[in-house]
Short mmCIF file of C-alpha atoms (C1' of nucleotides) in Angstrom, two decimals:
data_model
loop_
_atom_site.label_atom_id
_atom_site.label_comp_id
_atom_site.label_asym_id
_atom_site.label_seq_id
_atom_site.Cartn_x
_atom_site.Cartn_y
_atom_site.Cartn_z
CA MET A 1 87.76 110.09 97.17
CA THR A 2 89.34 113.57 96.25
CA SER A 3 86.10 114.26 95.34
CA THR A 4 84.08 115.83 98.92
CA ARG A 5 87.12 118.02 99.13
CA PRO A 6 86.04 121.89 98.94
CA ARG A 7 87.23 124.32 96.61
CA ARG A 8 88.01 127.69 97.93
CA THR A 9 83.77 129.03 97.12
CA ASP A 10 82.47 125.88 98.56
CA ALA A 11 78.72 127.10 100.01
CA LEU A 12 78.66 125.09 102.85
CA THR A 13 82.08 125.85 103.99
CA LEU A 14 81.39 129.25 103.18
CA GLU A 15 78.28 128.90 105.81
CA VAL A 16 79.92 126.60 108.75
CA VAL A 17 82.75 130.07 108.37
CA GLU A 18 80.05 132.30 109.36
CA LEU A 19 78.33 130.15 111.30
CA ILE A 20 81.59 129.66 113.47
CA GLY A 21 82.09 133.82 113.46
CA ALA A 22 78.25 133.82 114.71
CA VAL A 23 78.64 131.13 117.63
CA VAL A 24 82.38 133.57 118.06
CA ALA A 25 80.12 136.79 119.08
CA ARG A 26 77.71 134.92 120.79
CA TYR A 27 79.88 133.64 123.10
CA HIS A 28 81.87 136.91 124.08
CA GLU A 29 78.45 139.10 124.22
CA GLU A 30 77.02 136.61 127.19
CA TYR A 31 81.06 136.57 128.95
CA GLU A 32 81.05 140.56 128.56
CA GLN A 33 77.14 139.68 129.90
CA ALA A 34 78.23 137.63 132.55
CA ALA A 35 80.96 139.41 134.12
CA GLY A 36 78.45 142.69 133.34
CA ARG A 37 76.49 141.32 136.08
CA HIS A 38 79.16 140.02 138.61
CA GLY A 39 80.43 144.61 137.73
CA LEU A 40 83.67 143.12 136.46
CA THR A 41 84.91 143.93 132.61
CA GLY A 42 85.73 140.68 129.99
CA ALA A 43 89.15 141.17 131.15
CA GLN A 44 88.77 141.06 134.67
CA ALA A 45 86.94 138.37 134.68
CA ARG A 46 89.30 136.38 132.19
CA VAL A 47 92.55 137.86 135.18
CA LEU A 48 90.36 136.02 137.14
CA GLY A 49 89.02 133.17 135.46
CA LEU A 50 92.83 132.33 134.81
CA LEU A 51 93.34 132.64 139.06
CA ALA A 52 90.51 130.17 139.65
CA LEU A 53 92.28 127.04 138.00
CA ASP A 54 95.23 128.37 139.29
CA PRO A 55 97.48 131.43 141.95
CA LEU A 56 100.36 132.51 139.00
CA PRO A 57 102.88 135.53 138.97
CA MET A 58 102.00 138.42 137.38
CA ARG A 59 104.33 138.12 133.87
CA GLN A 60 103.04 134.60 133.95
CA ILE A 61 99.33 136.43 133.74
CA ALA A 62 99.95 138.87 130.91
CA GLN A 63 101.72 135.09 129.34
CA ARG A 64 98.29 133.43 128.79
CA LEU A 65 96.31 136.39 127.86
CA LYS A 66 99.05 137.31 125.20
CA CYS A 67 99.37 140.27 126.00
CA GLU A 68 102.21 142.81 127.92
CA PRO A 69 103.25 142.38 131.60
CA SER A 70 103.13 146.18 132.48
CA ASN A 71 98.47 145.67 131.59
CA ILE A 72 97.63 143.09 134.86
CA THR A 73 98.62 145.40 137.26
CA GLY A 74 96.46 148.00 136.28
CA ILE A 75 93.71 144.45 136.29
CA VAL A 76 94.88 142.52 139.42
CA ASP A 77 94.97 146.25 140.73
CA ARG A 78 90.89 146.02 140.48
CA LEU A 79 90.39 142.52 141.55
CA GLU A 80 92.15 143.32 144.09
CA ALA A 81 90.78 146.83 145.25
CA ARG A 82 87.21 144.80 144.95
CA GLY A 83 88.51 142.01 147.40
CA LEU A 84 88.75 138.96 145.04
CA VAL A 85 92.68 138.51 144.51
CA GLU A 86 95.49 139.38 145.85
CA ARG A 87 99.02 139.52 145.57
CA ARG A 88 101.38 136.97 147.82
CA PRO A 89 104.96 137.07 148.82
CA SER A 90 106.44 134.38 146.47
CA PRO A 91 108.95 131.95 148.77
CA GLY A 92 111.81 131.69 146.43
CA ASP A 93 112.21 135.04 144.89
CA ARG A 94 111.85 137.84 146.00
CA ARG A 95 110.47 139.92 142.96
CA VAL A 96 108.02 137.97 142.06
CA LYS A 97 104.04 138.45 143.31
CA VAL A 98 101.44 135.85 143.12
CA ALA A 99 98.49 137.06 141.98
CA ALA A 100 96.09 134.07 144.26
CA PRO A 101 91.83 134.60 144.15
CA THR A 102 90.14 135.20 147.81
CA ASP A 103 87.39 132.84 149.07
CA GLU A 104 84.96 134.85 147.47
CA GLY A 105 87.08 135.60 143.71
CA THR A 106 87.09 132.34 143.87
CA ARG A 107 82.88 132.03 143.47
CA VAL A 108 83.01 134.87 141.50
CA ALA A 109 84.73 132.80 138.89
CA GLU A 110 82.39 129.57 139.37
CA SER A 111 79.31 131.51 139.12
CA LEU A 112 81.06 133.06 135.99
CA ARG A 113 82.04 129.86 135.04
CA GLU A 114 78.78 128.61 134.81
CA SER A 115 76.33 130.96 133.91
CA LEU A 116 78.55 129.57 130.19
CA ASP A 117 75.60 128.03 130.03
CA PHE A 118 74.88 129.31 125.95
CA ALA A 119 77.36 126.36 124.78
CA ARG A 120 76.57 123.57 127.39
CA GLU A 121 72.94 123.76 127.16
CA PRO A 122 72.29 123.43 123.61
CA LEU A 123 75.42 120.27 123.42
CA ALA A 124 72.76 118.70 126.12
CA GLY A 125 70.44 118.31 122.67
CA LEU A 126 73.04 115.63 120.94
CA SER A 127 73.74 112.31 121.43
CA ARG A 128 77.32 111.39 123.18
CA GLU A 129 77.84 110.22 119.33
CA GLU A 130 76.88 113.53 118.32
CA ARG A 131 79.34 115.00 121.07
CA VAL A 132 81.75 112.59 119.68
CA VAL A 133 82.30 113.47 116.02
CA PHE A 134 81.80 117.34 117.67
CA ARG A 135 84.29 116.97 119.73
CA ASP A 136 86.21 115.44 116.94
CA MET A 137 86.16 118.06 114.30
CA LEU A 138 86.50 120.86 116.57
CA ARG A 139 90.24 119.27 118.08
CA ARG A 140 91.14 119.17 114.08
CA MET A 141 90.06 122.35 113.83
CA LEU A 142 92.29 123.90 116.45
CA GLY A 143 95.32 121.49 115.55
CA VAL A 144 95.62 119.16 117.84
CA ASP A 145 95.89 115.45 117.33
CA MET B 1 66.33 107.90 124.78
CA THR B 2 67.06 110.09 127.67
CA SER B 3 70.27 108.15 128.83
CA THR B 4 72.02 110.01 126.28
CA ARG B 5 71.70 113.66 127.83
CA PRO B 6 74.57 114.72 129.44
CA ARG B 7 74.46 115.53 133.10
CA ARG B 8 75.65 118.77 133.73
CA THR B 9 79.62 117.58 135.08
CA ASP B 10 80.05 114.74 131.76
CA ALA B 11 83.03 114.96 131.05
CA LEU B 12 82.38 115.54 126.75
CA THR B 13 80.20 118.30 127.58
CA LEU B 14 82.27 120.05 129.55
CA GLU B 15 85.81 119.37 126.48
CA VAL B 16 83.18 119.99 124.34
CA VAL B 17 82.26 123.34 126.23
CA GLU B 18 86.76 124.08 126.10
CA LEU B 19 86.81 123.78 123.08
CA ILE B 20 84.77 126.06 122.07
CA GLY B 21 86.23 128.44 124.05
CA ALA B 22 89.90 127.32 122.55
CA VAL B 23 88.27 128.51 118.73
CA VAL B 24 86.79 131.46 120.85
CA ALA B 25 90.14 132.43 121.57
CA ARG B 26 92.18 131.16 118.51
CA TYR B 27 89.14 132.64 116.75
CA HIS B 28 89.96 136.73 118.34
CA GLU B 29 93.64 135.85 118.39
CA GLU B 30 93.86 135.40 114.42
CA TYR B 31 91.40 138.61 113.75
CA GLU B 32 93.27 140.54 115.98
CA GLN B 33 95.90 140.39 114.23
CA ALA B 34 94.22 140.10 110.69
CA ALA B 35 93.54 143.71 111.16
CA GLY B 36 97.19 144.83 112.38
CA ARG B 37 98.94 143.67 109.62
CA HIS B 38 96.13 146.14 108.01
CA GLY B 39 96.92 148.82 110.34
CA LEU B 40 93.35 148.40 112.06
CA THR B 41 92.47 147.07 115.50
CA GLY B 42 89.31 144.89 116.34
CA ALA B 43 86.79 147.11 116.52
CA GLN B 44 88.27 149.24 112.86
CA ALA B 45 88.41 145.99 110.94
CA ARG B 46 84.90 144.40 111.65
CA VAL B 47 82.87 147.85 111.11
CA LEU B 48 84.70 147.46 108.03
CA GLY B 49 83.84 143.89 107.34
CA LEU B 50 80.22 144.70 108.32
CA LEU B 51 80.24 148.47 106.13
CA ALA B 52 81.76 146.06 102.88
CA LEU B 53 78.73 143.40 102.52
CA ASP B 54 76.41 146.83 103.21
CA PRO B 55 77.09 150.36 104.08
CA LEU B 56 75.16 151.92 106.75
CA PRO B 57 73.69 154.67 108.75
CA MET B 58 75.56 155.45 112.06
CA ARG B 59 72.95 154.32 114.34
CA GLN B 60 72.30 151.08 112.15
CA ILE B 61 76.15 149.40 112.68
CA ALA B 62 76.06 150.94 116.38
CA GLN B 63 72.80 147.78 116.70
CA ARG B 64 74.48 145.26 114.86
CA LEU B 65 77.55 145.60 117.35
CA LYS B 66 75.62 146.46 119.47
CA CYS B 67 77.75 149.09 121.02
CA GLU B 68 76.66 153.11 121.90
CA PRO B 69 75.73 155.54 118.84
CA SER B 70 78.10 157.22 119.79
CA ASN B 71 81.07 155.37 119.67
CA ILE B 72 80.47 155.00 115.63
CA THR B 73 81.92 158.51 115.86
CA GLY B 74 85.35 158.36 116.89
CA ILE B 75 86.34 154.19 114.75
CA VAL B 76 84.24 155.51 111.98
CA ASP B 77 86.37 158.91 112.23
CA ARG B 78 89.50 156.82 111.90
CA LEU B 79 88.52 154.57 108.66
CA GLU B 80 88.18 157.79 107.02
CA ALA B 81 91.29 159.04 108.35
CA ARG B 82 92.45 156.29 106.41
CA GLY B 83 90.50 156.83 102.91
CA LEU B 84 88.83 153.42 103.96
CA VAL B 85 85.39 154.71 104.19
CA GLU B 86 83.81 157.75 103.60
CA ARG B 87 80.27 159.55 105.24
CA ARG B 88 77.28 159.79 102.57
CA PRO B 89 73.68 162.19 103.55
CA SER B 90 71.18 159.86 102.43
CA PRO B 91 67.92 161.21 100.48
CA GLY B 92 65.15 160.76 102.50
CA ASP B 93 66.32 162.32 105.96
CA ARG B 94 69.74 164.47 106.27
CA ARG B 95 69.75 164.17 109.40
CA VAL B 96 71.27 160.53 108.69
CA LYS B 97 74.65 159.59 107.75
CA VAL B 98 75.42 155.86 105.53
CA ALA B 99 78.66 154.93 105.79
CA ALA B 100 80.18 153.07 103.40
CA PRO B 101 84.02 151.13 102.21
CA THR B 102 85.21 153.40 99.45
CA ASP B 103 87.31 151.37 96.81
CA GLU B 104 90.33 150.99 98.76
CA GLY B 105 88.06 150.10 101.81
CA THR B 106 87.20 147.11 99.71
CA ARG B 107 89.78 145.55 98.85
CA VAL B 108 91.54 145.93 102.35
CA ALA B 109 87.72 143.66 103.44
CA GLU B 110 88.37 141.07 101.35
CA SER B 111 91.59 141.15 102.29
CA LEU B 112 90.71 140.60 106.21
CA ARG B 113 88.24 138.51 105.32
CA GLU B 114 90.52 136.48 102.77
CA SER B 115 93.08 135.77 105.79
CA LEU B 116 90.04 134.46 107.89
CA ASP B 117 92.26 130.86 106.35
CA PHE B 118 92.07 129.22 110.13
CA ALA B 119 88.28 128.02 110.36
CA ARG B 120 88.45 127.29 105.81
CA GLU B 121 91.79 124.81 106.18
CA PRO B 122 91.01 122.11 108.35
CA LEU B 123 86.99 122.21 107.44
CA ALA B 124 88.43 121.07 103.98
CA GLY B 125 90.26 118.00 105.44
CA LEU B 126 86.15 117.36 106.14
CA SER B 127 84.62 114.89 104.68
CA ARG B 128 80.95 116.75 102.70
CA GLU B 129 78.77 114.90 104.47
CA GLU B 130 81.01 115.24 108.04
CA ARG B 131 80.42 119.61 107.24
CA VAL B 132 76.60 118.43 107.41
CA VAL B 133 77.60 117.88 110.16
CA PHE B 134 79.03 119.97 112.01
CA ARG B 135 77.31 122.69 110.21
CA ASP B 136 73.33 121.64 112.00
CA MET B 137 75.77 121.16 115.52
CA LEU B 138 76.14 124.88 114.65
CA ARG B 139 72.89 126.22 113.92
CA ARG B 140 71.80 123.91 116.82
CA MET B 141 73.77 126.09 119.11
CA LEU B 142 72.94 129.52 117.83
CA GLY B 143 69.16 127.47 118.12
CA VAL B 144 68.95 127.78 114.04
CA ASP B 145 66.34 125.50 113.29
"C1'" DT C 1 58.95 166.80 121.31
"C1'" DA C 2 61.15 162.63 118.94
"C1'" DT C 3 65.50 161.02 116.27
"C1'" DT C 4 70.02 160.99 115.23
"C1'" DG C 5 74.71 162.03 115.13
"C1'" DT C 6 78.37 164.38 117.15
"C1'" DT C 7 80.45 166.01 121.31
"C1'" DA C 8 82.11 165.59 126.40
"C1'" DT C 9 84.08 162.82 130.11
"C1'" DA C 10 85.84 158.96 132.76
"C1'" DC C 11 86.82 154.51 132.64
"C1'" DT C 12 89.16 150.46 131.08
"C1'" DC C 13 92.62 148.48 127.86
"C1'" DT C 14 95.76 148.59 125.56
"C1'" DA C 15 101.30 148.96 124.20
"C1'" DT C 16 105.51 151.29 124.34
"C1'" DA C 17 109.70 153.07 127.28
"C1'" DA C 18 112.35 153.90 131.81
"C1'" DC C 19 112.29 152.89 136.11
"C1'" DT C 20 112.60 149.85 140.95
"C1'" DA C 21 113.62 145.86 143.48
"C1'" DT C 22 115.57 141.84 143.68
"C1'" DA C 23 118.63 138.48 141.22
"C1'" DT D 1 123.52 142.20 133.62
"C1'" DA D 2 119.29 140.31 133.93
"C1'" DT D 3 114.45 139.97 135.48
"C1'" DA D 4 109.68 140.71 138.10
"C1'" DG D 5 106.43 144.56 139.12
"C1'" DT D 6 105.20 148.97 138.71
"C1'" DT D 7 104.86 153.22 136.79
"C1'" DA D 8 104.18 156.83 132.94
"C1'" DT D 9 102.71 157.89 129.00
"C1'" DA D 10 99.58 158.12 124.98
"C1'" DG D 11 95.85 156.60 121.66
"C1'" DA D 12 91.74 153.60 121.08
"C1'" DG D 13 87.11 151.98 123.03
"C1'" DT D 14 83.20 151.92 125.83
"C1'" DA D 15 79.21 153.55 127.86
"C1'" DT D 16 76.46 157.87 130.26
"C1'" DA D 17 74.62 162.54 129.10
"C1'" DA D 18 74.64 166.33 126.51
"C1'" DC D 19 74.32 169.02 122.41
"C1'" DA D 20 72.89 170.58 117.83
"C1'" DA D 21 70.36 169.46 113.10
"C1'" DT D 22 66.10 168.30 111.33
"C1'" DA D 23 62.09 165.00 111.48
#
DNA sequence: TATTGTTATACTCTATAACTATA
DNA sequence: TATAGTTATAGAGTATAACAATA
């Protein structure tokens, strides 16, 4: 059954790759717009969304976002100035500052998450079986077992 | 057949949405890295990739990237300084400048496109039928008929 | 007058390096 | 010494407004 393995120039594979690129572009677009509606930049929205799941020390935010810790200082500064995030001391280590969302920050994060309907809504048109197939393909694409 | 329509909190749908987010993050990461290997920023790589398909007036580049035209000036400036892009006059309208890739720019764009193997390689593990299903789902998600 | 591209400006994100306060 | 967070700095992307050349 090697006959179904795509060759390098396989038109179907190329189309799928292109579609994935389109999904990525669309996702980003919608994300930036949703952030903008709350007066946030994309980076600020990403940090807030991360903290809404779980408060984190500055350094760990940087690790999650794969950027330098020095960048996080400014982003959290701006979120803090907006009253969406606050820095808390860490009980065990006085060097560490834990960034946590305020009540309003939690609400904004929730609203942000819900405005990413672009992906969820079209999924509603799929049957459960189709969604399972889709999920498995995405998993395989990400190298998840 | 409304029984298969996912409810708002459907666990499977949420997982798929999350996986799409992961694919988006992964795609971006790989794209930035590929651009970096050529000494380009993500924005520069995107513009170069666009021009490699088709030379475009400055204003149209901005429309495609959904940003202000004034931003394109600087990005094309840097690509031009690297010898990857050149500005050409437009025969019909002397106000218009058409940005086009140089020979080296074309080579770099090709190399960039090929380094996005992350999507293509796992697709090789799918049968033709699976890829068709996957394609149709992506199309539906993007609202393409 | 309207349009194309540019310049000027201000803000944000980013990486690097040096600094501080803890450990 | 080593680590967490910050500051300082410089380059790049972004939007806004004003400008020159052309239509």
